[in-house]
Tab-separated table of C-alpha atoms in Angstrom:
chain	number	residue	atom	x	y	z
A	679	GLN	CA	106.247	91.606	81.025
A	680	GLN	CA	103.650	92.939	83.433
A	681	GLN	CA	106.270	94.592	85.625
A	682	VAL	CA	106.979	98.261	86.052
A	683	LYS	CA	110.502	98.941	87.303
A	684	GLN	CA	111.031	102.042	89.418
A	685	SER	CA	114.188	103.754	90.599
A	686	PRO	CA	115.666	104.975	92.823
A	687	GLN	CA	114.335	103.262	95.913
A	688	SER	CA	114.964	106.395	97.977
A	689	LEU	CA	115.999	109.956	97.296
A	690	ILE	CA	117.102	112.889	99.423
A	691	VAL	CA	117.131	116.417	98.017
A	692	GLN	CA	117.439	119.910	99.425
A	693	LYS	CA	114.508	122.284	99.366
A	694	GLY	CA	114.248	123.838	95.908
A	695	GLY	CA	115.955	120.886	94.235
A	696	ILE	CA	114.443	118.839	91.400
A	697	PRO	CA	114.051	115.176	92.329
A	698	ILE	CA	113.650	112.834	89.368
A	699	ILE	CA	112.066	109.394	89.655
A	700	ASN	CA	112.299	106.961	86.781
A	701	CYS	CA	110.129	104.070	85.640
A	702	ALA	CA	110.414	101.532	82.843
A	703	TYR	CA	107.953	99.043	81.418
A	704	GLU	CA	108.010	96.174	78.937
A	705	ASN	CA	104.421	95.672	77.877
A	706	THR	CA	103.686	97.926	74.897
A	707	ALA	CA	99.961	97.419	75.475
A	708	PHE	CA	100.164	99.779	78.467
A	709	ASP	CA	98.630	103.094	77.458
A	710	TYR	CA	98.046	104.971	80.696
A	711	PHE	CA	100.784	105.937	83.129
A	712	PRO	CA	99.808	107.616	86.409
A	713	TRP	CA	101.913	108.714	89.342
A	714	TYR	CA	100.629	108.405	92.873
A	715	GLN	CA	101.796	110.154	96.042
A	716	GLN	CA	101.417	108.424	99.377
A	717	PHE	CA	101.920	109.886	102.833
A	718	PRO	CA	102.388	107.612	105.859
A	719	GLY	CA	99.084	106.158	107.009
A	720	LYS	CA	97.202	107.403	103.943
A	721	GLY	CA	96.033	105.900	100.695
A	722	PRO	CA	97.805	106.629	97.402
A	723	ALA	CA	96.611	109.882	95.826
A	724	LEU	CA	96.597	110.422	92.072
A	725	LEU	CA	99.134	113.136	91.273
A	726	ILE	CA	99.459	113.314	87.496
A	727	ALA	CA	99.069	110.930	84.568
A	728	ILE	CA	100.129	110.690	80.940
A	729	ARG	CA	99.172	108.756	77.824
A	730	PRO	CA	101.675	107.669	75.125
A	731	ASP	CA	100.480	110.212	72.559
A	732	VAL	CA	102.336	113.037	74.353
A	733	SER	CA	105.952	113.273	75.483
A	734	GLU	CA	105.488	115.627	78.402
A	735	LYS	CA	102.762	116.770	80.755
A	736	LYS	CA	102.945	119.462	83.425
A	737	GLU	CA	100.632	120.074	86.342
A	738	GLY	CA	101.855	122.727	88.713
A	739	ARG	CA	105.309	121.754	89.955
A	740	PHE	CA	104.971	118.171	88.721
A	741	THR	CA	106.082	117.102	85.232
A	742	ILE	CA	105.974	113.709	83.567
A	743	SER	CA	108.388	113.017	80.722
A	744	PHE	CA	107.516	110.073	78.496
A	745	ASN	CA	109.788	108.241	76.055
A	746	LYS	CA	107.697	105.766	74.100
A	747	SER	CA	110.569	104.242	72.115
A	748	ALA	CA	112.579	103.589	75.268
A	749	LYS	CA	109.482	102.512	77.206
A	750	GLN	CA	110.413	104.824	80.038
A	751	PHE	CA	108.744	107.652	81.899
A	752	SER	CA	109.813	109.879	84.723
A	753	LEU	CA	108.465	112.288	87.307
A	754	HIS	CA	110.172	115.628	87.951
A	755	ILE	CA	109.222	117.775	90.939
A	756	MET	CA	110.195	121.403	90.424
A	757	ASP	CA	111.134	123.617	93.371
A	758	SER	CA	110.631	120.719	95.789
A	759	GLN	CA	109.349	121.513	99.276
A	760	PRO	CA	109.532	119.620	102.588
A	761	GLY	CA	105.799	118.966	102.207
A	762	ASP	CA	106.582	116.894	99.103
A	763	SER	CA	108.311	114.319	101.325
A	764	ALA	CA	106.336	111.140	100.637
A	765	THR	CA	106.489	107.861	98.768
A	766	TYR	CA	105.887	108.111	95.037
A	767	PHE	CA	104.624	105.249	92.912
A	768	CYS	CA	104.504	105.015	89.162
A	769	ALA	CA	101.961	102.709	87.587
A	770	ALA	CA	100.716	101.479	84.240
A	771	SER	CA	97.491	100.106	82.881
A	772	MET	CA	95.813	99.060	79.645
A	773	SER	CA	92.565	100.671	78.549
A	774	GLY	CA	91.723	98.183	75.833
A	775	GLY	CA	91.377	95.034	77.879
A	776	ALA	CA	88.740	93.707	80.203
A	777	THR	CA	90.318	95.491	83.140
A	778	ASN	CA	92.303	98.650	83.691
A	779	LYS	CA	93.960	97.355	86.833
A	780	LEU	CA	97.051	99.245	87.844
A	781	ILE	CA	100.493	97.644	87.823
A	782	PHE	CA	102.614	99.577	90.307
A	783	GLY	CA	106.305	100.221	90.556
A	784	THR	CA	108.045	99.479	93.839
A	785	GLY	CA	107.935	103.061	95.086
A	786	THR	CA	110.442	105.827	95.813
A	787	LEU	CA	110.742	107.342	99.265
A	788	LEU	CA	111.488	111.032	98.809
A	789	ALA	CA	112.825	113.236	101.582
A	790	VAL	CA	113.092	116.977	100.940
A	791	GLN	CA	115.322	118.604	103.505
A	792	PRO	CA	114.625	122.207	104.566
B	752	ASP	CA	89.667	113.214	100.630
B	753	SER	CA	89.169	110.924	97.618
B	754	GLY	CA	85.526	110.168	98.379
B	755	VAL	CA	86.253	106.450	98.789
B	756	THR	CA	85.585	105.186	102.306
B	757	GLN	CA	86.915	102.053	103.971
B	758	THR	CA	86.124	100.457	107.308
B	759	PRO	CA	87.547	99.535	109.673
B	760	LYS	CA	90.728	101.603	109.714
B	761	HIS	CA	92.578	99.067	111.817
B	762	LEU	CA	91.960	95.385	112.418
B	763	ILE	CA	93.896	93.119	114.741
B	764	THR	CA	93.105	89.443	114.762
B	765	ALA	CA	94.642	86.018	115.278
B	766	THR	CA	95.843	83.398	112.850
B	767	GLY	CA	93.097	81.169	111.521
B	768	GLN	CA	90.405	83.814	111.899
B	769	ARG	CA	88.205	85.412	109.247
B	770	VAL	CA	87.681	89.139	108.693
B	771	THR	CA	85.633	91.341	106.384
B	772	LEU	CA	86.849	94.656	104.991
B	773	ARG	CA	84.324	97.095	103.619
B	774	CYS	CA	84.611	99.711	100.896
B	775	SER	CA	82.214	102.344	99.589
B	776	PRO	CA	83.205	103.810	96.214
B	777	ARG	CA	82.830	107.435	95.170
B	778	SER	CA	79.319	108.411	94.201
B	779	GLY	CA	78.691	107.322	90.617
B	780	ASP	CA	81.710	105.044	90.315
B	781	LEU	CA	80.837	101.540	89.151
B	782	SER	CA	84.245	99.871	89.403
B	783	VAL	CA	85.844	98.810	92.654
B	784	TYR	CA	89.389	97.512	92.894
B	785	TRP	CA	91.137	95.907	95.845
B	786	TYR	CA	94.887	96.201	96.356
B	787	GLN	CA	97.208	94.811	99.003
B	788	GLN	CA	100.249	96.772	100.145
B	789	SER	CA	103.002	94.981	102.025
B	790	LEU	CA	106.665	95.770	102.603
B	791	ASP	CA	107.934	92.843	100.556
B	792	GLN	CA	105.338	92.787	97.742
B	793	GLY	CA	104.556	96.468	97.308
B	794	LEU	CA	101.144	97.440	95.917
B	795	GLN	CA	99.502	94.415	94.323
B	796	PHE	CA	96.183	94.222	92.513
B	797	LEU	CA	93.844	91.638	94.021
B	798	ILE	CA	90.480	91.843	92.303
B	799	GLN	CA	88.126	94.164	90.406
B	800	TYR	CA	84.349	94.369	90.339
B	801	TYR	CA	82.277	96.343	87.889
B	802	ASN	CA	78.618	97.027	88.644
B	803	GLY	CA	78.298	93.908	90.766
B	804	GLU	CA	80.213	91.512	88.545
B	805	GLU	CA	83.756	90.258	88.898
B	806	ARG	CA	85.857	91.816	86.126
B	807	ALA	CA	89.420	90.675	86.826
B	808	LYS	CA	91.490	88.751	89.307
B	809	GLY	CA	95.092	89.375	90.220
B	810	ASN	CA	97.296	87.808	92.846
B	811	ILE	CA	94.409	86.937	95.137
B	812	LEU	CA	94.699	83.878	97.341
B	813	GLU	CA	91.954	81.254	97.331
B	814	ARG	CA	91.391	82.059	101.021
B	815	PHE	CA	90.325	85.555	99.951
B	816	SER	CA	87.059	86.453	98.265
B	817	ALA	CA	85.166	89.600	97.438
B	818	GLN	CA	81.799	90.782	96.256
B	819	GLN	CA	80.104	93.972	95.182
B	820	PHE	CA	76.563	94.622	96.288
B	821	PRO	CA	73.667	96.315	94.431
B	822	ASP	CA	74.399	99.608	96.209
B	823	LEU	CA	77.963	99.247	94.772
B	824	HIS	CA	79.773	98.906	98.078
B	825	SER	CA	82.236	96.042	98.179
B	826	GLU	CA	83.516	93.653	100.800
B	827	LEU	CA	86.781	91.736	100.858
B	828	ASN	CA	86.663	88.575	102.936
B	829	LEU	CA	89.896	87.107	104.243
B	830	SER	CA	89.747	83.681	105.884
B	831	SER	CA	92.143	81.233	107.561
B	832	LEU	CA	94.381	84.189	108.199
B	833	GLU	CA	98.136	83.741	108.336
B	834	LEU	CA	100.845	86.010	109.702
B	835	GLY	CA	101.840	86.879	106.145
B	836	ASP	CA	98.409	88.371	105.451
B	837	SER	CA	99.294	91.338	107.645
B	838	ALA	CA	99.250	94.294	105.281
B	839	LEU	CA	97.427	97.413	104.233
B	840	TYR	CA	94.390	96.730	102.090
B	841	PHE	CA	93.201	99.493	99.807
B	842	CYS	CA	90.057	99.880	97.852
B	843	ALA	CA	89.908	102.135	94.806
B	844	SER	CA	87.112	103.189	92.487
B	845	SER	CA	86.978	104.655	89.014
B	846	VAL	CA	84.393	106.489	86.953
B	847	PRO	CA	82.476	104.574	84.286
B	848	GLY	CA	84.098	104.572	80.887
B	849	THR	CA	87.409	105.924	82.135
B	850	ARG	CA	90.010	105.270	79.482
B	851	GLY	CA	92.938	103.990	81.409
B	852	GLY	CA	93.298	103.568	85.120
B	853	GLU	CA	92.157	106.823	86.731
B	854	GLN	CA	91.522	105.301	90.112
B	855	PHE	CA	90.894	106.980	93.442
B	856	PHE	CA	92.025	105.218	96.575
B	857	GLY	CA	90.472	104.987	100.002
B	858	PRO	CA	92.418	105.446	103.247
B	859	GLY	CA	92.972	101.723	103.639
B	860	THR	CA	92.494	99.091	106.311
B	861	ARG	CA	95.577	98.036	108.243
B	862	LEU	CA	95.288	94.332	109.055
B	863	THR	CA	97.513	92.842	111.713
B	864	VAL	CA	97.456	89.079	112.186
B	865	LEU	CA	99.007	87.903	115.459
């Protein structure tokens, strides 16, 4: 119940395409859903995050769509660029408990071809 | 640059040895989290400290321990090292009172056990 399932494992798109990465969770106590971007040899960097009271959030070319009833959320990258090639992780946490530790998905390796 | 610093960047040691990883959180952040990233286990939460006190434990082995000092820096101690402990170890910090898991990650320490 603590798991966050992420798909696909890897994704290749052409420059300008819109890669979509999906995540699903079981624990309805999760109330914070961030996405992290990680380049090789670097730490994960917070990209965008959403809470269950909204269904969509946009920041620049990055959009999170959230479906509370289905317990799913996804990341869309508009007008993708080769510089977006990285590993993307979704995560979930609970704000009401003793800890807001992050439970991560397994990651998606994105390659944007020029 | 997230503002979280970790030393050393790389660590190579032998089985059975003990190492210490150090983390300095962002200025003003009271919480420190440790995560392990390996190919087979992904990003896993190990332990959290808040203002010097242990707040939560995750999948942390008994051979591992951590502490947070009065100046808020944290150390992760790994002892009786095994080949399987080879991984990237990340430290993250979050602002006080953050609702949800808005965490900022350091660059990581790559541990290689030979």
